[in-house]
mmCIF file of C-alpha atoms in Angstrom:
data_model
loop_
_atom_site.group_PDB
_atom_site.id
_atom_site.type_symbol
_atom_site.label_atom_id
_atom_site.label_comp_id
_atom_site.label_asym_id
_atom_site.label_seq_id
_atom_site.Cartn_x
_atom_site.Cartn_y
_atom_site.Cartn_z
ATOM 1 C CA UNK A 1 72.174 115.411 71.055
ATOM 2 C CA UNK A 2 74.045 114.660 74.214
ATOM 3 C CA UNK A 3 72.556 111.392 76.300
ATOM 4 C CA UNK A 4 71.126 112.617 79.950
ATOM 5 C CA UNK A 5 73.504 110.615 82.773
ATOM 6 C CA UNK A 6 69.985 108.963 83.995
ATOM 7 C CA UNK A 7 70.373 107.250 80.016
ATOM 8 C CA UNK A 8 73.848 105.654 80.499
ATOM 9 C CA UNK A 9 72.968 104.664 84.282
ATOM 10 C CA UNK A 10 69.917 102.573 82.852
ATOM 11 C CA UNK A 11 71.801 101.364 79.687
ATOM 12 C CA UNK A 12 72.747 97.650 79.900
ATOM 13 C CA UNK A 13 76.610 96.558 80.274
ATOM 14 C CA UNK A 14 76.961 95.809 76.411
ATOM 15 C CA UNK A 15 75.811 98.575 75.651
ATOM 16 C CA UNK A 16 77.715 100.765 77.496
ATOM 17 C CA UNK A 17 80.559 99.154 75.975
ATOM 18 C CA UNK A 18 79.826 99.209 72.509
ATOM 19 C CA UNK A 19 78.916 103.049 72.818
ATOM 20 C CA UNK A 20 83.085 103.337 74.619
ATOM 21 C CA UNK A 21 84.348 101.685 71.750
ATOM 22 C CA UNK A 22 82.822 104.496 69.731
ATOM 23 C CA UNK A 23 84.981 106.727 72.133
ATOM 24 C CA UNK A 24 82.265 107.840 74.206
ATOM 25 C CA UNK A 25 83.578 108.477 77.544
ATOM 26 C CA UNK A 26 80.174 109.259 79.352
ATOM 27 C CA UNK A 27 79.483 105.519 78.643
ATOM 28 C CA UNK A 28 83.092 104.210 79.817
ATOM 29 C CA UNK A 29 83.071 106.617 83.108
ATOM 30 C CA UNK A 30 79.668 104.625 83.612
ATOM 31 C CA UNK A 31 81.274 101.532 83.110
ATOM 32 C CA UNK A 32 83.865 102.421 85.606
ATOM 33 C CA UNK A 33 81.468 103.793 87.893
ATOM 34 C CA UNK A 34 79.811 100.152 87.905
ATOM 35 C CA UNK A 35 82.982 98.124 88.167
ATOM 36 C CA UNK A 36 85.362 100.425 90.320
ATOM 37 C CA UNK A 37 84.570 98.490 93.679
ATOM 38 C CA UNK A 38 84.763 95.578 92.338
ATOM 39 C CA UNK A 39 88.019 96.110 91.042
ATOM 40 C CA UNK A 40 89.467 98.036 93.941
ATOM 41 C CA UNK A 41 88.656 94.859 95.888
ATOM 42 C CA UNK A 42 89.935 92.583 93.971
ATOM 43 C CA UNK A 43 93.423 94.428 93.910
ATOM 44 C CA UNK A 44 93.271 94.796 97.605
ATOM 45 C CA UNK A 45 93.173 91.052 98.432
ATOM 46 C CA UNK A 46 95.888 90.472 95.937
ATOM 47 C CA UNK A 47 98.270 93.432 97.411
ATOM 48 C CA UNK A 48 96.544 93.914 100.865
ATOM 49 C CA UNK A 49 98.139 97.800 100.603
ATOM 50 C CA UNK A 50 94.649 99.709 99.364
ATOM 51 C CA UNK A 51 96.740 102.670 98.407
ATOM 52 C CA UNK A 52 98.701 100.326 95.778
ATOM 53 C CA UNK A 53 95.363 98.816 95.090
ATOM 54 C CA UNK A 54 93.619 101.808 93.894
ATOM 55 C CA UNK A 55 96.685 103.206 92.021
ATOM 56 C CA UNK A 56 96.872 99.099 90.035
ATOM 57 C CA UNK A 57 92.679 99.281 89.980
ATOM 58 C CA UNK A 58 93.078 103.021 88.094
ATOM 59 C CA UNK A 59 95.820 101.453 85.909
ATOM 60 C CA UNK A 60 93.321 98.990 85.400
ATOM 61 C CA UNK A 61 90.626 101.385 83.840
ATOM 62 C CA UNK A 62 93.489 103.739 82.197
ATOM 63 C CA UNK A 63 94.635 100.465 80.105
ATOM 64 C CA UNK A 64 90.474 99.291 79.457
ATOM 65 C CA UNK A 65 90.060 103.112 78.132
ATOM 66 C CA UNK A 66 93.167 102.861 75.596
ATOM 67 C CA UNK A 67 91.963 99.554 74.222
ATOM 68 C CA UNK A 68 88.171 99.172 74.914
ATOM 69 C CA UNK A 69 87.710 99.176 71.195
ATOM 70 C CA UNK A 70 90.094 96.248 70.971
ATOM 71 C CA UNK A 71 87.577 94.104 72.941
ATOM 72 C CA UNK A 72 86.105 91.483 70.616
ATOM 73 C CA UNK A 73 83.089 90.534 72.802
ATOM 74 C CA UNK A 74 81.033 93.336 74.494
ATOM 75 C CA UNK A 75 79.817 90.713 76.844
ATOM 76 C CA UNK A 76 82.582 89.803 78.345
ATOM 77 C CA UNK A 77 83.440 93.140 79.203
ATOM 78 C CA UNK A 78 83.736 92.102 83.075
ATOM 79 C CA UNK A 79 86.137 88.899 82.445
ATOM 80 C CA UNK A 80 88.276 90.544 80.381
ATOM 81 C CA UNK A 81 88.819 94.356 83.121
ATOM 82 C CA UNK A 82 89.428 91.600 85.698
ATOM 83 C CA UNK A 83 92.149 89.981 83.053
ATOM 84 C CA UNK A 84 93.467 93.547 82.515
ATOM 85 C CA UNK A 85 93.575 94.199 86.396
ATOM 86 C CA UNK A 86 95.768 91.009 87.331
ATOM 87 C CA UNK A 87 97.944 91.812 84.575
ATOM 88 C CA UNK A 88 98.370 94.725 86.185
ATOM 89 C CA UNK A 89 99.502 93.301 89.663
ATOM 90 C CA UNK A 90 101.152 90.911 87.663
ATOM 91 C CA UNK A 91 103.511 93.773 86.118
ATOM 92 C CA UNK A 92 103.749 95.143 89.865
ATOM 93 C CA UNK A 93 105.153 92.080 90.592
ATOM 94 C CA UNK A 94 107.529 91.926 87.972
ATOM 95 C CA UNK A 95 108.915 95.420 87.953
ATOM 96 C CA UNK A 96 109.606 94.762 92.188
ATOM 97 C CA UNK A 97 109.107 98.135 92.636
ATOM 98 C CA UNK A 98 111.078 100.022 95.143
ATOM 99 C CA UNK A 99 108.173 101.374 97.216
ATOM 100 C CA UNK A 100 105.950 98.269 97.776
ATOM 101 C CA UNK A 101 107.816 97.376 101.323
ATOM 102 C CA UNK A 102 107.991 100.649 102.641
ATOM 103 C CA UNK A 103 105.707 101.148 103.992
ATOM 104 C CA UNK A 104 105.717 100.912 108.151
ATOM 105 C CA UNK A 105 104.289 98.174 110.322
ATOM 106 C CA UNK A 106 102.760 98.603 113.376
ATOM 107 C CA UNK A 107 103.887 95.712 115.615
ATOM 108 C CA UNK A 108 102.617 96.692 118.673
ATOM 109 C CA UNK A 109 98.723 96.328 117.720
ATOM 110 C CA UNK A 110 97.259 93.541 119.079
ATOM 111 C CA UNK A 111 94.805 91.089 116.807
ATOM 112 C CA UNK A 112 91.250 91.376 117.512
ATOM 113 C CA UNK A 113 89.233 88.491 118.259
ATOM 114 C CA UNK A 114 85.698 89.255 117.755
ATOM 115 C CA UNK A 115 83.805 88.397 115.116
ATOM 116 C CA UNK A 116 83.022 91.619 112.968
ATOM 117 C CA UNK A 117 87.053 91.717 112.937
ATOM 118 C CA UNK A 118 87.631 88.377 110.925
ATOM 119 C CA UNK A 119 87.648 90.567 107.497
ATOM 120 C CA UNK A 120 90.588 92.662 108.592
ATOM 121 C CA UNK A 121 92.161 89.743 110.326
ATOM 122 C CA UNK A 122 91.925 87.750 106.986
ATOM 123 C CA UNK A 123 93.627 90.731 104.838
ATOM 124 C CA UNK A 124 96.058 90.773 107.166
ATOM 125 C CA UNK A 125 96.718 86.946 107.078
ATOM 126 C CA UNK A 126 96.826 87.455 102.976
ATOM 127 C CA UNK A 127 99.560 90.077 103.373
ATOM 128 C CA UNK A 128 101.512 87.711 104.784
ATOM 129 C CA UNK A 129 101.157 85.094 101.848
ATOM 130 C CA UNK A 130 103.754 85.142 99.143
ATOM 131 C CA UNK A 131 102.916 87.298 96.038
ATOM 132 C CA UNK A 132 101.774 84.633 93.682
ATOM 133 C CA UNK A 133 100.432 82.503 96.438
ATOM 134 C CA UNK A 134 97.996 85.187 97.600
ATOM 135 C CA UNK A 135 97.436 85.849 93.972
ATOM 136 C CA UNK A 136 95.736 82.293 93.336
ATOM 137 C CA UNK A 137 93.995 82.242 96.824
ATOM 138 C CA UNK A 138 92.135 85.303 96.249
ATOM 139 C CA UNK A 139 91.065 84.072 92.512
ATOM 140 C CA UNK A 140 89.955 80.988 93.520
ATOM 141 C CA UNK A 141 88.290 81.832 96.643
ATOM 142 C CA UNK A 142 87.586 85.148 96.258
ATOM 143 C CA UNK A 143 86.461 85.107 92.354
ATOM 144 C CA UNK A 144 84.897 81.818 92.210
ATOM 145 C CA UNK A 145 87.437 80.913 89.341
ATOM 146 C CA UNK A 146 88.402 77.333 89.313
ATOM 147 C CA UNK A 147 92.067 76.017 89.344
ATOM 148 C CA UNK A 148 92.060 75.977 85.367
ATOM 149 C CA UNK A 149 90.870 79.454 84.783
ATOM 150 C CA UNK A 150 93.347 80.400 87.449
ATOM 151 C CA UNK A 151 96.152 78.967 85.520
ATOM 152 C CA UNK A 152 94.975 80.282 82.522
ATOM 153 C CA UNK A 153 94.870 84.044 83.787
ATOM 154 C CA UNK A 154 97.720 84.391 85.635
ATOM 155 C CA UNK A 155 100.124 81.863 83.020
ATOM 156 C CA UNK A 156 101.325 79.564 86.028
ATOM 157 C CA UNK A 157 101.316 75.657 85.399
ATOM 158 C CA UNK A 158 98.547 74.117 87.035
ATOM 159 C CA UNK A 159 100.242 71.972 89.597
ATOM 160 C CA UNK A 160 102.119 75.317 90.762
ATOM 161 C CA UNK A 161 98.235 76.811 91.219
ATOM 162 C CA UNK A 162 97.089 73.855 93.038
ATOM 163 C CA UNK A 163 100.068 74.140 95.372
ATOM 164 C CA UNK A 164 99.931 77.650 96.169
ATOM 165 C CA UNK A 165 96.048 77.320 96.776
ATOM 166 C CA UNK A 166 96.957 74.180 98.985
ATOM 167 C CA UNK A 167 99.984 75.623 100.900
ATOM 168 C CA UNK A 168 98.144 78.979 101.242
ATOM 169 C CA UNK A 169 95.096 78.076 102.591
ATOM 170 C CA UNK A 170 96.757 75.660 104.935
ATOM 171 C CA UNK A 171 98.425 78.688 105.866
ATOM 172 C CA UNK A 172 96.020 80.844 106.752
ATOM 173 C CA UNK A 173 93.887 78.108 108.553
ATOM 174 C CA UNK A 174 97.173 78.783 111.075
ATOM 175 C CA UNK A 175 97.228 82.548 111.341
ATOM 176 C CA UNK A 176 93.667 82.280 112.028
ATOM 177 C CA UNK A 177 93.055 79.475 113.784
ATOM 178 C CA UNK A 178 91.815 81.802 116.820
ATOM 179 C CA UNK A 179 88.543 82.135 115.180
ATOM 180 C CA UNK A 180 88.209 78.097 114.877
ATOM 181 C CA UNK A 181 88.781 77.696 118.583
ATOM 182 C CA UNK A 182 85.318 78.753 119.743
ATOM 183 C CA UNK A 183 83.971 76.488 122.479
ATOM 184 C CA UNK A 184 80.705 74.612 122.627
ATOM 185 C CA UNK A 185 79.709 76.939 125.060
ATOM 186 C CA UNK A 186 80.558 80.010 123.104
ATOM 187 C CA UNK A 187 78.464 79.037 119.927
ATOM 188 C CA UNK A 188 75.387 78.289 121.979
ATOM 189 C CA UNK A 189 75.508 81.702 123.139
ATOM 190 C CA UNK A 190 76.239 83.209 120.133
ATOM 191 C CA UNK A 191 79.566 84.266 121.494
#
């Protein structure tokens, strides 16, 4: 008896799992349904190229497919795609492939400066961080992960982490120092 797709959209996480490591793919494509975004963002901070990011983020999900019935714990189903995800930027890294920097930049935009642009502005800022350097910024800021777990996921020593995260953010409180020069005047207006 097949399952309706209302059934796996109501099913719980682990279960959704367990029922993929029985090979059904109704339950994975629900699970990647769930966690695609959350992936694709993740790989977009780290890469700040979203056409890379969704080709690593697919990657991602091809690799959790082939060995979702190697995963030990059902629950930590999301810990271990985001493991699989960085280990695929990781390998990006690694293999320097040949068509990460061509793509063209536009030099003659000018940065905005109002507020609903701060998002793009801060992508843009990331781009211009090192590899690895972006890489622990956007784990520890971006998903909550702590200096440890940081070091633990991506296999740098701990005082490199702590560095990067240091240097880097001191880094982008430059690019983007625009947005911290707002005068009295402008914040009681709501400017």
């Amino acid at each position: 008896m097949a399952l309706g797709r209302d059934h796996y959209a109501q099913s719980a996480e682990v279960v959704l799992v367990g029922m993929a490591r029985k090979g059904d793919r109704e339950a994975f494509a629900e699970l990647v349904n769930r966690r695609q975004l959350w992936i694709r963002n993740l790989m977009r901070r780290c890469c700040g190229d979203h056409a890379l990011a969704d080709d690593l983020a697919q990657q991602a999900f091809l690799q959790a497919w082939r060995s979702v019935d190697h995963l030990q714990r059902p629950g930590r189903f999301g810990p271990w795609l985001k493991r699989l995800a960085i280990n695929m930027w990781l390998q990006h890294l690694r293999k320097k492939d040949p068509l990460r920097n061509t793509e063209e930049h536009d030099n003659t935009r000018q940065p905005h400066r109002d507020v609903t642009s701060v998002a793009i502005d801060l992508d843009r800022a990331l781009a211009e961080l090192p590899d690895h350097v972006r890489l622990c910024i956007v784990l520890s800021y971006h998903e909550g992960m702590t200096h440890e777990e940081v070091s633990e996921m991506t296999s740098i020593p701990l005082g490199t982490v702590k560095s990067h995260i240091r240097r880097g953010t001191q880094r982008l409180q430059q690019m983007l120092s625009a947005y911290l020069d707002t005068t009295p005047a402008e914040v009681d207006h709501g400017v």
